[in-house]
N, CA, C and O atoms as a CHARMM CRD file, in Angstrom:
* protein
*
  360
    1    1 MET  N    132.94800 119.50800  95.38200 PROA 1      0.00000
    2    1 MET  CA   133.27000 118.40500  96.39800 PROA 1      0.00000
    3    1 MET  C    132.51900 117.18900  95.58600 PROA 1      0.00000
    4    1 MET  O    133.15700 116.14300  95.46700 PROA 1      0.00000
    5    2 ALA  N    131.27500 117.26100  95.05300 PROA 2      0.00000
    6    2 ALA  CA   130.53400 116.08100  94.54200 PROA 2      0.00000
    7    2 ALA  C    131.24200 115.70700  93.22600 PROA 2      0.00000
    8    2 ALA  O    131.41300 114.52600  92.92400 PROA 2      0.00000
    9    3 ASP  N    131.61600 116.63600  92.51500 PROA 3      0.00000
   10    3 ASP  CA   132.24100 116.24100  91.20500 PROA 3      0.00000
   11    3 ASP  C    133.81300 115.45100  91.45800 PROA 3      0.00000
   12    3 ASP  O    134.22600 114.47100  90.83800 PROA 3      0.00000
   13    4 ALA  N    134.42700 116.10200  92.40900 PROA 4      0.00000
   14    4 ALA  CA   135.74900 115.64200  92.85100 PROA 4      0.00000
   15    4 ALA  C    135.82700 114.23800  93.43800 PROA 4      0.00000
   16    4 ALA  O    136.78900 113.47400  93.35800 PROA 4      0.00000
   17    5 HSD  N    134.68200 114.02400  94.02800 PROA 5      0.00000
   18    5 HSD  CA   134.61100 112.74000  94.77900 PROA 5      0.00000
   19    5 HSD  C    133.06900 111.96400  94.43800 PROA 5      0.00000
   20    5 HSD  O    132.14300 112.00400  95.24800 PROA 5      0.00000
   21    6 PRO  N    132.99900 111.43000  93.42300 PROA 6      0.00000
   22    6 PRO  CA   131.60800 110.93400  92.97500 PROA 6      0.00000
   23    6 PRO  C    131.41300 109.59000  93.76300 PROA 6      0.00000
   24    6 PRO  O    130.30700 109.05200  93.72100 PROA 6      0.00000
   25    7 GLU  N    132.46900 109.00600  94.50500 PROA 7      0.00000
   26    7 GLU  CA   132.04100 107.76300  95.37400 PROA 7      0.00000
   27    7 GLU  C    131.32300 108.06700  96.68200 PROA 7      0.00000
   28    7 GLU  O    130.74100 107.20500  97.34100 PROA 7      0.00000
   29    8 GLN  N    131.40600 109.39400  97.02200 PROA 8      0.00000
   30    8 GLN  CA   130.72500 109.90900  98.41600 PROA 8      0.00000
   31    8 GLN  C    129.34800 110.26100  98.19200 PROA 8      0.00000
   32    8 GLN  O    129.00700 111.31700  97.66100 PROA 8      0.00000
   33    9 ARG  N    128.44900 109.24500  98.65800 PROA 9      0.00000
   34    9 ARG  CA   127.13100 109.42100  98.43800 PROA 9      0.00000
   35    9 ARG  C    126.63400 110.64400  99.26200 PROA 9      0.00000
   36    9 ARG  O    125.69100 111.29600  98.81200 PROA 9      0.00000
   37   10 SER  N    127.12100 110.93900 100.25800 PROA 10     0.00000
   38   10 SER  CA   126.55000 112.26400 101.11700 PROA 10     0.00000
   39   10 SER  C    126.72100 113.38100 100.12200 PROA 10     0.00000
   40   10 SER  O    125.77700 114.09900  99.79100 PROA 10     0.00000
   41   11 ALA  N    127.89700 113.50800  99.67000 PROA 11     0.00000
   42   11 ALA  CA   128.32500 114.65100  98.67700 PROA 11     0.00000
   43   11 ALA  C    127.45600 114.82500  97.49900 PROA 11     0.00000
   44   11 ALA  O    127.12200 115.93300  97.07900 PROA 11     0.00000
   45   12 GLN  N    127.12000 113.76800  97.00900 PROA 12     0.00000
   46   12 GLN  CA   126.08500 113.52300  95.70200 PROA 12     0.00000
   47   12 GLN  C    124.70800 114.00600  96.26900 PROA 12     0.00000
   48   12 GLN  O    124.19200 114.97200  95.70800 PROA 12     0.00000
   49   13 LEU  N    124.14300 113.49700  97.20100 PROA 13     0.00000
   50   13 LEU  CA   122.95100 113.85200  97.73500 PROA 13     0.00000
   51   13 LEU  C    122.88200 115.26300  98.01600 PROA 13     0.00000
   52   13 LEU  O    121.90200 115.89800  97.62600 PROA 13     0.00000
   53   14 LEU  N    123.85500 115.84700  98.67800 PROA 14     0.00000
   54   14 LEU  CA   123.91300 117.37500  99.10900 PROA 14     0.00000
   55   14 LEU  C    123.86900 118.07200  97.93600 PROA 14     0.00000
   56   14 LEU  O    123.02300 118.95000  97.76700 PROA 14     0.00000
   57   15 ALA  N    124.81400 117.73900  96.96200 PROA 15     0.00000
   58   15 ALA  CA   124.77100 118.69500  95.62900 PROA 15     0.00000
   59   15 ALA  C    123.50700 118.52600  94.87400 PROA 15     0.00000
   60   15 ALA  O    123.08500 119.43600  94.16100 PROA 15     0.00000
   61   16 GLY  N    122.85500 117.33400  95.00800 PROA 16     0.00000
   62   16 GLY  CA   121.48900 117.06500  94.39400 PROA 16     0.00000
   63   16 GLY  C    120.49900 118.11700  94.81300 PROA 16     0.00000
   64   16 GLY  O    119.87900 118.88000  94.07200 PROA 16     0.00000
   65   17 GLU  N    120.44600 118.01700  96.32200 PROA 17     0.00000
   66   17 GLU  CA   119.46000 118.81600  96.85600 PROA 17     0.00000
   67   17 GLU  C    119.72900 120.44000  96.52900 PROA 17     0.00000
   68   17 GLU  O    118.80100 121.19100  96.22600 PROA 17     0.00000
   69   18 ALA  N    121.00300 120.84200  96.62200 PROA 18     0.00000
   70   18 ALA  CA   121.32100 122.16600  96.37100 PROA 18     0.00000
   71   18 ALA  C    120.85800 122.64300  94.90300 PROA 18     0.00000
   72   18 ALA  O    120.37800 123.75700  94.69600 PROA 18     0.00000
   73   19 ALA  N    121.06500 121.64600  93.88900 PROA 19     0.00000
   74   19 ALA  CA   120.78300 121.79900  92.55900 PROA 19     0.00000
   75   19 ALA  C    119.17200 122.01800  92.50500 PROA 19     0.00000
   76   19 ALA  O    118.67200 123.06200  92.08700 PROA 19     0.00000
   77   20 TYR  N    118.47200 120.98100  92.94600 PROA 20     0.00000
   78   20 TYR  CA   117.04800 121.03100  93.03700 PROA 20     0.00000
   79   20 TYR  C    116.51800 122.52000  93.56000 PROA 20     0.00000
   80   20 TYR  O    115.67700 123.17600  92.94500 PROA 20     0.00000
   81   21 ARG  N    117.04700 122.87100  94.59500 PROA 21     0.00000
   82   21 ARG  CA   116.65000 124.22600  95.26100 PROA 21     0.00000
   83   21 ARG  C    116.75300 125.39700  94.45500 PROA 21     0.00000
   84   21 ARG  O    116.07900 126.39700  94.70300 PROA 21     0.00000
   85   22 ILE  N    117.65600 125.32500  93.38600 PROA 22     0.00000
   86   22 ILE  CA   117.79500 126.47300  92.44000 PROA 22     0.00000
   87   22 ILE  C    117.16800 126.05000  91.17700 PROA 22     0.00000
   88   22 ILE  O    117.26500 126.82300  90.22500 PROA 22     0.00000
   89   23 SER  N    116.54400 124.94500  91.02900 PROA 23     0.00000
   90   23 SER  CA   115.86200 124.50900  89.62400 PROA 23     0.00000
   91   23 SER  C    116.66200 124.11600  88.69300 PROA 23     0.00000
   92   23 SER  O    116.31800 124.08900  87.51200 PROA 23     0.00000
   93   24 ARG  N    117.84800 123.75500  89.12100 PROA 24     0.00000
   94   24 ARG  CA   118.80100 123.08400  88.01200 PROA 24     0.00000
   95   24 ARG  C    118.39800 121.54800  87.95700 PROA 24     0.00000
   96   24 ARG  O    119.07100 120.70800  88.55400 PROA 24     0.00000
   97   25 TRP  N    117.32600 121.23200  87.25300 PROA 25     0.00000
   98   25 TRP  CA   116.54900 120.08400  87.30600 PROA 25     0.00000
   99   25 TRP  C    117.67000 118.76300  86.80000 PROA 25     0.00000
  100   25 TRP  O    117.87800 117.75800  87.48000 PROA 25     0.00000
  101   26 SER  N    118.17300 118.99800  85.73300 PROA 26     0.00000
  102   26 SER  CA   119.13900 117.99900  85.13400 PROA 26     0.00000
  103   26 SER  C    120.20600 117.73500  86.11900 PROA 26     0.00000
  104   26 SER  O    120.39200 116.56300  86.44800 PROA 26     0.00000
  105   27 ASP  N    120.97500 118.72500  86.66300 PROA 27     0.00000
  106   27 ASP  CA   121.92200 118.45900  87.47100 PROA 27     0.00000
  107   27 ASP  C    121.47700 117.92200  88.80600 PROA 27     0.00000
  108   27 ASP  O    122.22900 117.23200  89.49400 PROA 27     0.00000
  109   28 ALA  N    120.12500 118.27100  89.20900 PROA 28     0.00000
  110   28 ALA  CA   119.69200 117.56000  90.43900 PROA 28     0.00000
  111   28 ALA  C    119.45100 116.10700  90.26200 PROA 28     0.00000
  112   28 ALA  O    119.83200 115.27800  91.08900 PROA 28     0.00000
  113   29 ALA  N    118.84400 115.82300  89.22900 PROA 29     0.00000
  114   29 ALA  CA   118.40000 114.57300  88.90000 PROA 29     0.00000
  115   29 ALA  C    119.74900 113.70500  88.77500 PROA 29     0.00000
  116   29 ALA  O    119.84000 112.61000  89.33000 PROA 29     0.00000
  117   30 GLU  N    120.74900 114.24100  88.04400 PROA 30     0.00000
  118   30 GLU  CA   122.09000 113.36600  88.14200 PROA 30     0.00000
  119   30 GLU  C    122.71400 113.20800  89.31400 PROA 30     0.00000
  120   30 GLU  O    123.18200 112.09600  89.55800 PROA 30     0.00000
  121   31 TYR  N    122.84300 114.20700  90.21600 PROA 31     0.00000
  122   31 TYR  CA   123.50500 113.92700  91.58200 PROA 31     0.00000
  123   31 TYR  C    122.76400 113.06900  92.49300 PROA 31     0.00000
  124   31 TYR  O    123.26400 112.24300  93.25500 PROA 31     0.00000
  125   32 LEU  N    121.38700 113.36600  92.33200 PROA 32     0.00000
  126   32 LEU  CA   120.60900 112.45400  93.29000 PROA 32     0.00000
  127   32 LEU  C    120.57800 111.01200  92.78900 PROA 32     0.00000
  128   32 LEU  O    120.28900 110.08100  93.54100 PROA 32     0.00000
  129   33 SER  N    120.84800 110.86700  91.65200 PROA 33     0.00000
  130   33 SER  CA   120.73300 109.33900  91.07900 PROA 33     0.00000
  131   33 SER  C    122.16600 108.62000  91.42600 PROA 33     0.00000
  132   33 SER  O    122.24400 107.39600  91.52500 PROA 33     0.00000
  133   34 HSD  N    123.17300 109.39800  91.58300 PROA 34     0.00000
  134   34 HSD  CA   124.63700 108.72500  91.75400 PROA 34     0.00000
  135   34 HSD  C    124.53100 108.00400  93.04100 PROA 34     0.00000
  136   34 HSD  O    123.74000 108.37100  93.90900 PROA 34     0.00000
  137   35 ALA  N    125.29900 107.00600  93.17700 PROA 35     0.00000
  138   35 ALA  CA   125.43400 106.19400  94.41000 PROA 35     0.00000
  139   35 ALA  C    124.26000 105.56300  94.68600 PROA 35     0.00000
  140   35 ALA  O    124.09800 105.41200  95.89700 PROA 35     0.00000
  141   36 GLY  N    123.43200 105.16500  94.04200 PROA 36     0.00000
  142   36 GLY  CA   122.24900 104.56800  94.25100 PROA 36     0.00000
  143   36 GLY  C    121.02200 105.28700  94.58800 PROA 36     0.00000
  144   36 GLY  O    120.00900 104.64800  94.87400 PROA 36     0.00000
  145   37 GLY  N    121.03100 106.56300  94.57800 PROA 37     0.00000
  146   37 GLY  CA   120.08500 107.60100  94.80300 PROA 37     0.00000
  147   37 GLY  C    119.66600 107.56300  96.28400 PROA 37     0.00000
  148   37 GLY  O    120.20900 106.76300  97.04500 PROA 37     0.00000
  149   38 PRO  N    118.74500 108.38400  96.69200 PROA 38     0.00000
  150   38 PRO  CA   118.28500 108.51400  98.22500 PROA 38     0.00000
  151   38 PRO  C    117.59700 107.19800  98.54300 PROA 38     0.00000
  152   38 PRO  O    117.04100 106.52000  97.67900 PROA 38     0.00000
  153   39 GLY  N    117.66700 106.85500  99.88900 PROA 39     0.00000
  154   39 GLY  CA   117.14300 105.65400 100.28300 PROA 39     0.00000
  155   39 GLY  C    115.77200 105.95300 100.83500 PROA 39     0.00000
  156   39 GLY  O    115.46000 107.13400 100.98700 PROA 39     0.00000
  157   40 ASP  N    114.93600 105.01000 101.14500 PROA 40     0.00000
  158   40 ASP  CA   113.55100 105.08900 101.51200 PROA 40     0.00000
  159   40 ASP  C    113.33200 105.98700 102.70200 PROA 40     0.00000
  160   40 ASP  O    112.29000 106.60100 102.93300 PROA 40     0.00000
  161   41 ASP  N    114.50500 105.99600 103.48300 PROA 41     0.00000
  162   41 ASP  CA   114.45000 106.83200 104.57500 PROA 41     0.00000
  163   41 ASP  C    114.79200 108.34200 104.52500 PROA 41     0.00000
  164   41 ASP  O    115.11100 109.05000 105.48000 PROA 41     0.00000
  165   42 GLN  N    114.66200 108.69600 103.22700 PROA 42     0.00000
  166   42 GLN  CA   115.01300 110.12500 102.90400 PROA 42     0.00000
  167   42 GLN  C    113.78400 110.63000 101.84800 PROA 42     0.00000
  168   42 GLN  O    114.03800 111.00700 100.70400 PROA 42     0.00000
  169   43 PRO  N    112.68700 110.58900 102.29700 PROA 43     0.00000
  170   43 PRO  CA   111.55300 110.93300 101.46300 PROA 43     0.00000
  171   43 PRO  C    111.57000 112.27900 100.63800 PROA 43     0.00000
  172   43 PRO  O    111.13500 112.37600  99.49100 PROA 43     0.00000
  173   44 GLU  N    112.09500 113.24300 101.32700 PROA 44     0.00000
  174   44 GLU  CA   112.27600 114.54000 100.66300 PROA 44     0.00000
  175   44 GLU  C    113.26200 114.49400  99.52200 PROA 44     0.00000
  176   44 GLU  O    113.06000 115.15000  98.50100 PROA 44     0.00000
  177   45 LEU  N    114.32800 113.72600  99.68000 PROA 45     0.00000
  178   45 LEU  CA   115.24100 113.55600  98.71000 PROA 45     0.00000
  179   45 LEU  C    114.70000 112.76400  97.45000 PROA 45     0.00000
  180   45 LEU  O    114.92300 113.06900  96.27800 PROA 45     0.00000
  181   46 LEU  N    113.95100 111.69500  97.89900 PROA 46     0.00000
  182   46 LEU  CA   113.31700 110.93300  96.85800 PROA 46     0.00000
  183   46 LEU  C    112.28500 111.85900  96.03500 PROA 46     0.00000
  184   46 LEU  O    112.24000 111.79800  94.80600 PROA 46     0.00000
  185   47 PHE  N    111.54100 112.63500  96.71100 PROA 47     0.00000
  186   47 PHE  CA   110.60900 113.69000  96.15900 PROA 47     0.00000
  187   47 PHE  C    111.41400 114.67900  95.21100 PROA 47     0.00000
  188   47 PHE  O    110.92800 115.08700  94.15700 PROA 47     0.00000
  189   48 TYR  N    112.60600 115.01500  95.63300 PROA 48     0.00000
  190   48 TYR  CA   113.29400 116.01800  94.84200 PROA 48     0.00000
  191   48 TYR  C    113.88500 115.34400  93.55900 PROA 48     0.00000
  192   48 TYR  O    114.07600 116.00300  92.53700 PROA 48     0.00000
  193   49 LEU  N    114.16000 114.04400  93.64400 PROA 49     0.00000
  194   49 LEU  CA   114.54900 113.32800  92.51500 PROA 49     0.00000
  195   49 LEU  C    113.33100 113.09300  91.60900 PROA 49     0.00000
  196   49 LEU  O    113.52100 113.25400  90.40400 PROA 49     0.00000
  197   50 ALA  N    112.12500 112.73900  92.01800 PROA 50     0.00000
  198   50 ALA  CA   111.14700 112.61600  91.21200 PROA 50     0.00000
  199   50 ALA  C    110.89500 113.88600  90.41000 PROA 50     0.00000
  200   50 ALA  O    110.70600 113.84100  89.19400 PROA 50     0.00000
  201   51 VAL  N    110.89400 115.02700  91.11100 PROA 51     0.00000
  202   51 VAL  CA   110.54000 116.32800  90.48500 PROA 51     0.00000
  203   51 VAL  C    111.47800 116.62800  89.60700 PROA 51     0.00000
  204   51 VAL  O    111.08900 116.96700  88.48900 PROA 51     0.00000
  205   52 SER  N    112.80500 116.58600  89.85400 PROA 52     0.00000
  206   52 SER  CA   113.84300 116.89600  89.11000 PROA 52     0.00000
  207   52 SER  C    113.87600 115.95800  87.80000 PROA 52     0.00000
  208   52 SER  O    114.20000 116.46300  86.72500 PROA 52     0.00000
  209   53 LEU  N    113.56000 114.66800  87.88300 PROA 53     0.00000
  210   53 LEU  CA   113.54600 113.80300  86.59200 PROA 53     0.00000
  211   53 LEU  C    112.37500 114.27000  85.77900 PROA 53     0.00000
  212   53 LEU  O    112.51700 114.32600  84.55700 PROA 53     0.00000
  213   54 PHE  N    111.19500 114.62100  86.34400 PROA 54     0.00000
  214   54 PHE  CA   110.00200 115.12800  85.61100 PROA 54     0.00000
  215   54 PHE  C    110.31400 116.22900  84.90800 PROA 54     0.00000
  216   54 PHE  O    110.17800 116.20000  83.68500 PROA 54     0.00000
  217   55 GLU  N    110.80700 117.43700  85.58500 PROA 55     0.00000
  218   55 GLU  CA   111.13300 118.63700  85.02500 PROA 55     0.00000
  219   55 GLU  C    112.21700 118.72300  84.15700 PROA 55     0.00000
  220   55 GLU  O    112.27300 119.64500  83.34300 PROA 55     0.00000
  221   56 SER  N    113.20000 117.76300  84.24100 PROA 56     0.00000
  222   56 SER  CA   114.29200 117.65900  83.17600 PROA 56     0.00000
  223   56 SER  C    113.83300 116.97000  81.94500 PROA 56     0.00000
  224   56 SER  O    114.65800 116.76700  81.05300 PROA 56     0.00000
  225   57 GLY  N    112.61000 116.59300  81.80500 PROA 57     0.00000
  226   57 GLY  CA   112.11800 116.02900  80.68500 PROA 57     0.00000
  227   57 GLY  C    112.22100 114.48000  80.65000 PROA 57     0.00000
  228   57 GLY  O    112.08100 113.96700  79.54000 PROA 57     0.00000
  229   58 ALA  N    112.43200 113.71600  81.64500 PROA 58     0.00000
  230   58 ALA  CA   112.64700 112.28400  81.59600 PROA 58     0.00000
  231   58 ALA  C    111.22900 111.70400  81.59600 PROA 58     0.00000
  232   58 ALA  O    111.06600 110.55400  81.18800 PROA 58     0.00000
  233   59 GLY  N    110.18400 112.44300  82.03400 PROA 59     0.00000
  234   59 GLY  CA   108.82700 111.98000  81.74400 PROA 59     0.00000
  235   59 GLY  C    108.28500 111.23600  83.08600 PROA 59     0.00000
  236   59 GLY  O    109.02500 110.75600  83.94500 PROA 59     0.00000
  237   60 ALA  N    106.89300 111.22500  83.11400 PROA 60     0.00000
  238   60 ALA  CA   106.26100 110.72400  84.23600 PROA 60     0.00000
  239   60 ALA  C    106.58000 109.35700  84.63500 PROA 60     0.00000
  240   60 ALA  O    106.67000 109.00000  85.81000 PROA 60     0.00000
  241   61 GLY  N    106.75200 108.58200  83.59000 PROA 61     0.00000
  242   61 GLY  CA   107.05800 107.12200  83.83000 PROA 61     0.00000
  243   61 GLY  C    108.29400 106.82100  84.53200 PROA 61     0.00000
  244   61 GLY  O    108.40000 105.83500  85.26100 PROA 61     0.00000
  245   62 VAL  N    109.32300 107.73400  84.30600 PROA 62     0.00000
  246   62 VAL  CA   110.70800 107.74300  84.92400 PROA 62     0.00000
  247   62 VAL  C    110.61400 108.20100  86.38800 PROA 62     0.00000
  248   62 VAL  O    111.18600 107.61700  87.30800 PROA 62     0.00000
  249   63 ALA  N    109.80000 109.35700  86.53800 PROA 63     0.00000
  250   63 ALA  CA   109.72000 110.02600  87.95900 PROA 63     0.00000
  251   63 ALA  C    108.72100 109.34500  88.65500 PROA 63     0.00000
  252   63 ALA  O    108.61200 109.75900  89.80900 PROA 63     0.00000
  253   64 ALA  N    107.98200 108.47700  88.36700 PROA 64     0.00000
  254   64 ALA  CA   106.81200 107.64700  89.16200 PROA 64     0.00000
  255   64 ALA  C    107.63000 106.98800  90.38800 PROA 64     0.00000
  256   64 ALA  O    107.32500 107.35300  91.52300 PROA 64     0.00000
  257   65 PRO  N    108.52200 106.15800  90.23400 PROA 65     0.00000
  258   65 PRO  CA   109.13600 105.17400  91.07600 PROA 65     0.00000
  259   65 PRO  C    109.57200 105.88700  92.18600 PROA 65     0.00000
  260   65 PRO  O    109.11700 105.54400  93.27700 PROA 65     0.00000
  261   66 PRO  N    110.49300 106.96400  92.12300 PROA 66     0.00000
  262   66 PRO  CA   110.91100 107.57500  93.29200 PROA 66     0.00000
  263   66 PRO  C    109.83800 108.28100  94.08200 PROA 66     0.00000
  264   66 PRO  O    109.85200 108.31000  95.31200 PROA 66     0.00000
  265   67 LEU  N    108.84800 108.88700  93.29300 PROA 67     0.00000
  266   67 LEU  CA   107.81200 109.43200  94.06000 PROA 67     0.00000
  267   67 LEU  C    106.82600 108.50900  94.85600 PROA 67     0.00000
  268   67 LEU  O    106.34700 108.88000  95.92700 PROA 67     0.00000
  269   68 ARG  N    106.56700 107.40700  94.34600 PROA 68     0.00000
  270   68 ARG  CA   105.82500 106.31400  95.05500 PROA 68     0.00000
  271   68 ARG  C    106.68300 105.77800  96.18500 PROA 68     0.00000
  272   68 ARG  O    106.09300 105.24500  97.12500 PROA 68     0.00000
  273   69 ARG  N    107.95100 105.85200  96.20300 PROA 69     0.00000
  274   69 ARG  CA   108.68900 105.43400  97.29100 PROA 69     0.00000
  275   69 ARG  C    108.64300 106.46300  98.41400 PROA 69     0.00000
  276   69 ARG  O    108.58100 106.15100  99.60400 PROA 69     0.00000
  277   70 ALA  N    108.68100 107.83800  97.90400 PROA 70     0.00000
  278   70 ALA  CA   108.75600 108.81600  98.97900 PROA 70     0.00000
  279   70 ALA  C    107.23300 109.04300  99.49600 PROA 70     0.00000
  280   70 ALA  O    107.15300 109.33500 100.69000 PROA 70     0.00000
  281   71 LEU  N    106.30000 108.97400  98.94500 PROA 71     0.00000
  282   71 LEU  CA   104.77300 109.30800  99.43600 PROA 71     0.00000
  283   71 LEU  C    104.39300 108.74200 100.75700 PROA 71     0.00000
  284   71 LEU  O    103.73900 109.44800 101.52500 PROA 71     0.00000
  285   72 PRO  N    104.73100 107.56600 101.08600 PROA 72     0.00000
  286   72 PRO  CA   104.28400 107.07000 102.36300 PROA 72     0.00000
  287   72 PRO  C    104.74400 107.72300 103.57700 PROA 72     0.00000
  288   72 PRO  O    104.05000 107.83700 104.58700 PROA 72     0.00000
  289   73 ASN  N    106.11200 108.21100 103.43000 PROA 73     0.00000
  290   73 ASN  CA   106.76600 108.85800 104.49500 PROA 73     0.00000
  291   73 ASN  C    107.05200 110.57100 104.18500 PROA 73     0.00000
  292   73 ASN  O    107.90700 111.19200 104.81600 PROA 73     0.00000
  293   74 LEU  N    106.33100 111.10200 103.28700 PROA 74     0.00000
  294   74 LEU  CA   106.44400 112.45200 102.94100 PROA 74     0.00000
  295   74 LEU  C    105.33000 113.26500 103.55500 PROA 74     0.00000
  296   74 LEU  O    104.15700 112.94200 103.36600 PROA 74     0.00000
  297   75 GLN  N    105.68300 114.36500 104.32400 PROA 75     0.00000
  298   75 GLN  CA   104.61500 115.30100 104.51900 PROA 75     0.00000
  299   75 GLN  C    103.94500 115.92300 103.30000 PROA 75     0.00000
  300   75 GLN  O    104.61200 116.48000 102.42800 PROA 75     0.00000
  301   76 ARG  N    102.54100 115.81400 103.24800 PROA 76     0.00000
  302   76 ARG  CA   101.83700 116.31800 102.28700 PROA 76     0.00000
  303   76 ARG  C    101.66100 117.72600 102.21800 PROA 76     0.00000
  304   76 ARG  O    101.57200 118.26200 103.32200 PROA 76     0.00000
  305   77 SER  N    101.59300 118.41800 101.30600 PROA 77     0.00000
  306   77 SER  CA   101.52100 119.85500 101.05900 PROA 77     0.00000
  307   77 SER  C    100.81000 120.13300  99.77100 PROA 77     0.00000
  308   77 SER  O    100.71300 119.18700  98.98900 PROA 77     0.00000
  309   78 PRO  N    100.32100 121.23900  99.44900 PROA 78     0.00000
  310   78 PRO  CA    99.78500 121.72900  98.03700 PROA 78     0.00000
  311   78 PRO  C    100.76000 121.37600  97.04400 PROA 78     0.00000
  312   78 PRO  O    100.47900 120.85600  95.96400 PROA 78     0.00000
  313   79 TYR  N    102.04100 121.70500  97.48200 PROA 79     0.00000
  314   79 TYR  CA   103.18200 121.72800  96.31100 PROA 79     0.00000
  315   79 TYR  C    103.45000 120.03400  96.12900 PROA 79     0.00000
  316   79 TYR  O    103.50600 119.61600  94.97200 PROA 79     0.00000
  317   80 VAL  N    103.58500 119.23800  97.05300 PROA 80     0.00000
  318   80 VAL  CA   103.73500 117.85300  97.05300 PROA 80     0.00000
  319   80 VAL  C    102.48800 117.22100  96.27900 PROA 80     0.00000
  320   80 VAL  O    102.62500 116.32500  95.44500 PROA 80     0.00000
  321   81 ASP  N    101.20200 117.80200  96.65300 PROA 81     0.00000
  322   81 ASP  CA   100.03800 117.22700  95.89200 PROA 81     0.00000
  323   81 ASP  C     99.93500 117.57200  94.42400 PROA 81     0.00000
  324   81 ASP  O     99.40900 116.79400  93.62800 PROA 81     0.00000
  325   82 GLY  N    100.44800 118.75900  94.06300 PROA 82     0.00000
  326   82 GLY  CA   100.56000 119.26600  92.58500 PROA 82     0.00000
  327   82 GLY  C    101.34500 118.40700  91.92000 PROA 82     0.00000
  328   82 GLY  O    100.90600 117.97400  90.85500 PROA 82     0.00000
  329   83 TYR  N    102.60800 117.98600  92.36200 PROA 83     0.00000
  330   83 TYR  CA   103.47500 117.20100  91.58100 PROA 83     0.00000
  331   83 TYR  C    103.10800 115.65100  91.59100 PROA 83     0.00000
  332   83 TYR  O    103.50800 114.89200  90.70800 PROA 83     0.00000
  333   84 THR  N    102.30200 115.23200  92.67900 PROA 84     0.00000
  334   84 THR  CA   101.85400 113.81300  92.73500 PROA 84     0.00000
  335   84 THR  C    100.93700 113.80400  91.49900 PROA 84     0.00000
  336   84 THR  O    101.03200 112.89300  90.67600 PROA 84     0.00000
  337   85 LYS  N     99.93700 114.93200  91.34000 PROA 85     0.00000
  338   85 LYS  CA    99.07000 114.77500  90.26000 PROA 85     0.00000
  339   85 LYS  C     99.60900 114.94900  88.89800 PROA 85     0.00000
  340   85 LYS  O     99.00900 114.37200  87.99100 PROA 85     0.00000
  341   86 LYS  N    100.67100 115.67200  88.61100 PROA 86     0.00000
  342   86 LYS  CA   101.41900 115.72100  87.48200 PROA 86     0.00000
  343   86 LYS  C    101.99600 114.49600  87.04100 PROA 86     0.00000
  344   86 LYS  O    101.90700 114.07500  85.88800 PROA 86     0.00000
  345   87 ILE  N    102.66000 113.86600  88.09100 PROA 87     0.00000
  346   87 ILE  CA   103.60200 112.70800  88.03600 PROA 87     0.00000
  347   87 ILE  C    102.77400 111.49300  87.72400 PROA 87     0.00000
  348   87 ILE  O    102.93400 110.80800  86.71300 PROA 87     0.00000
  349   88 LEU  N    101.81400 111.25600  88.72900 PROA 88     0.00000
  350   88 LEU  CA   100.99500 110.00600  88.93400 PROA 88     0.00000
  351   88 LEU  C     99.44900 110.07700  88.30200 PROA 88     0.00000
  352   88 LEU  O     98.78400 109.06800  88.07000 PROA 88     0.00000
  353   89 GLY  N     99.06900 111.22000  88.10400 PROA 89     0.00000
  354   89 GLY  CA    97.83400 111.51000  87.68400 PROA 89     0.00000
  355   89 GLY  C     96.90000 111.40700  88.74900 PROA 89     0.00000
  356   89 GLY  O     95.72600 111.30700  88.39100 PROA 89     0.00000
  357   90 GLN  N     97.15200 111.40500  90.09500 PROA 90     0.00000
  358   90 GLN  CA    96.36100 111.28900  91.12900 PROA 90     0.00000
  359   90 GLN  C     95.90900 112.62800  91.88800 PROA 90     0.00000
  360   90 GLN  O     95.16500 112.56200  92.86700 PROA 90     0.00000
């Protein structure tokens, strides 16, 4: 669906979340970046984008902006804190 309809933001975000959940980092980063990426009202998807960018080799500098946008509204957990430390050094 997402490939057939790249203009449909919701399809891109759904495909990105699905790819993230099965650790297909490059696919997740690509889908989540389409159509402007997740909004600030979607902190989990912003976090998924940050992790996917980081794990696909884009580096902490590229992954940091979506993570910073996610953190104010993201429920913290050891998993989130682990990636925050890896990406932001905090």
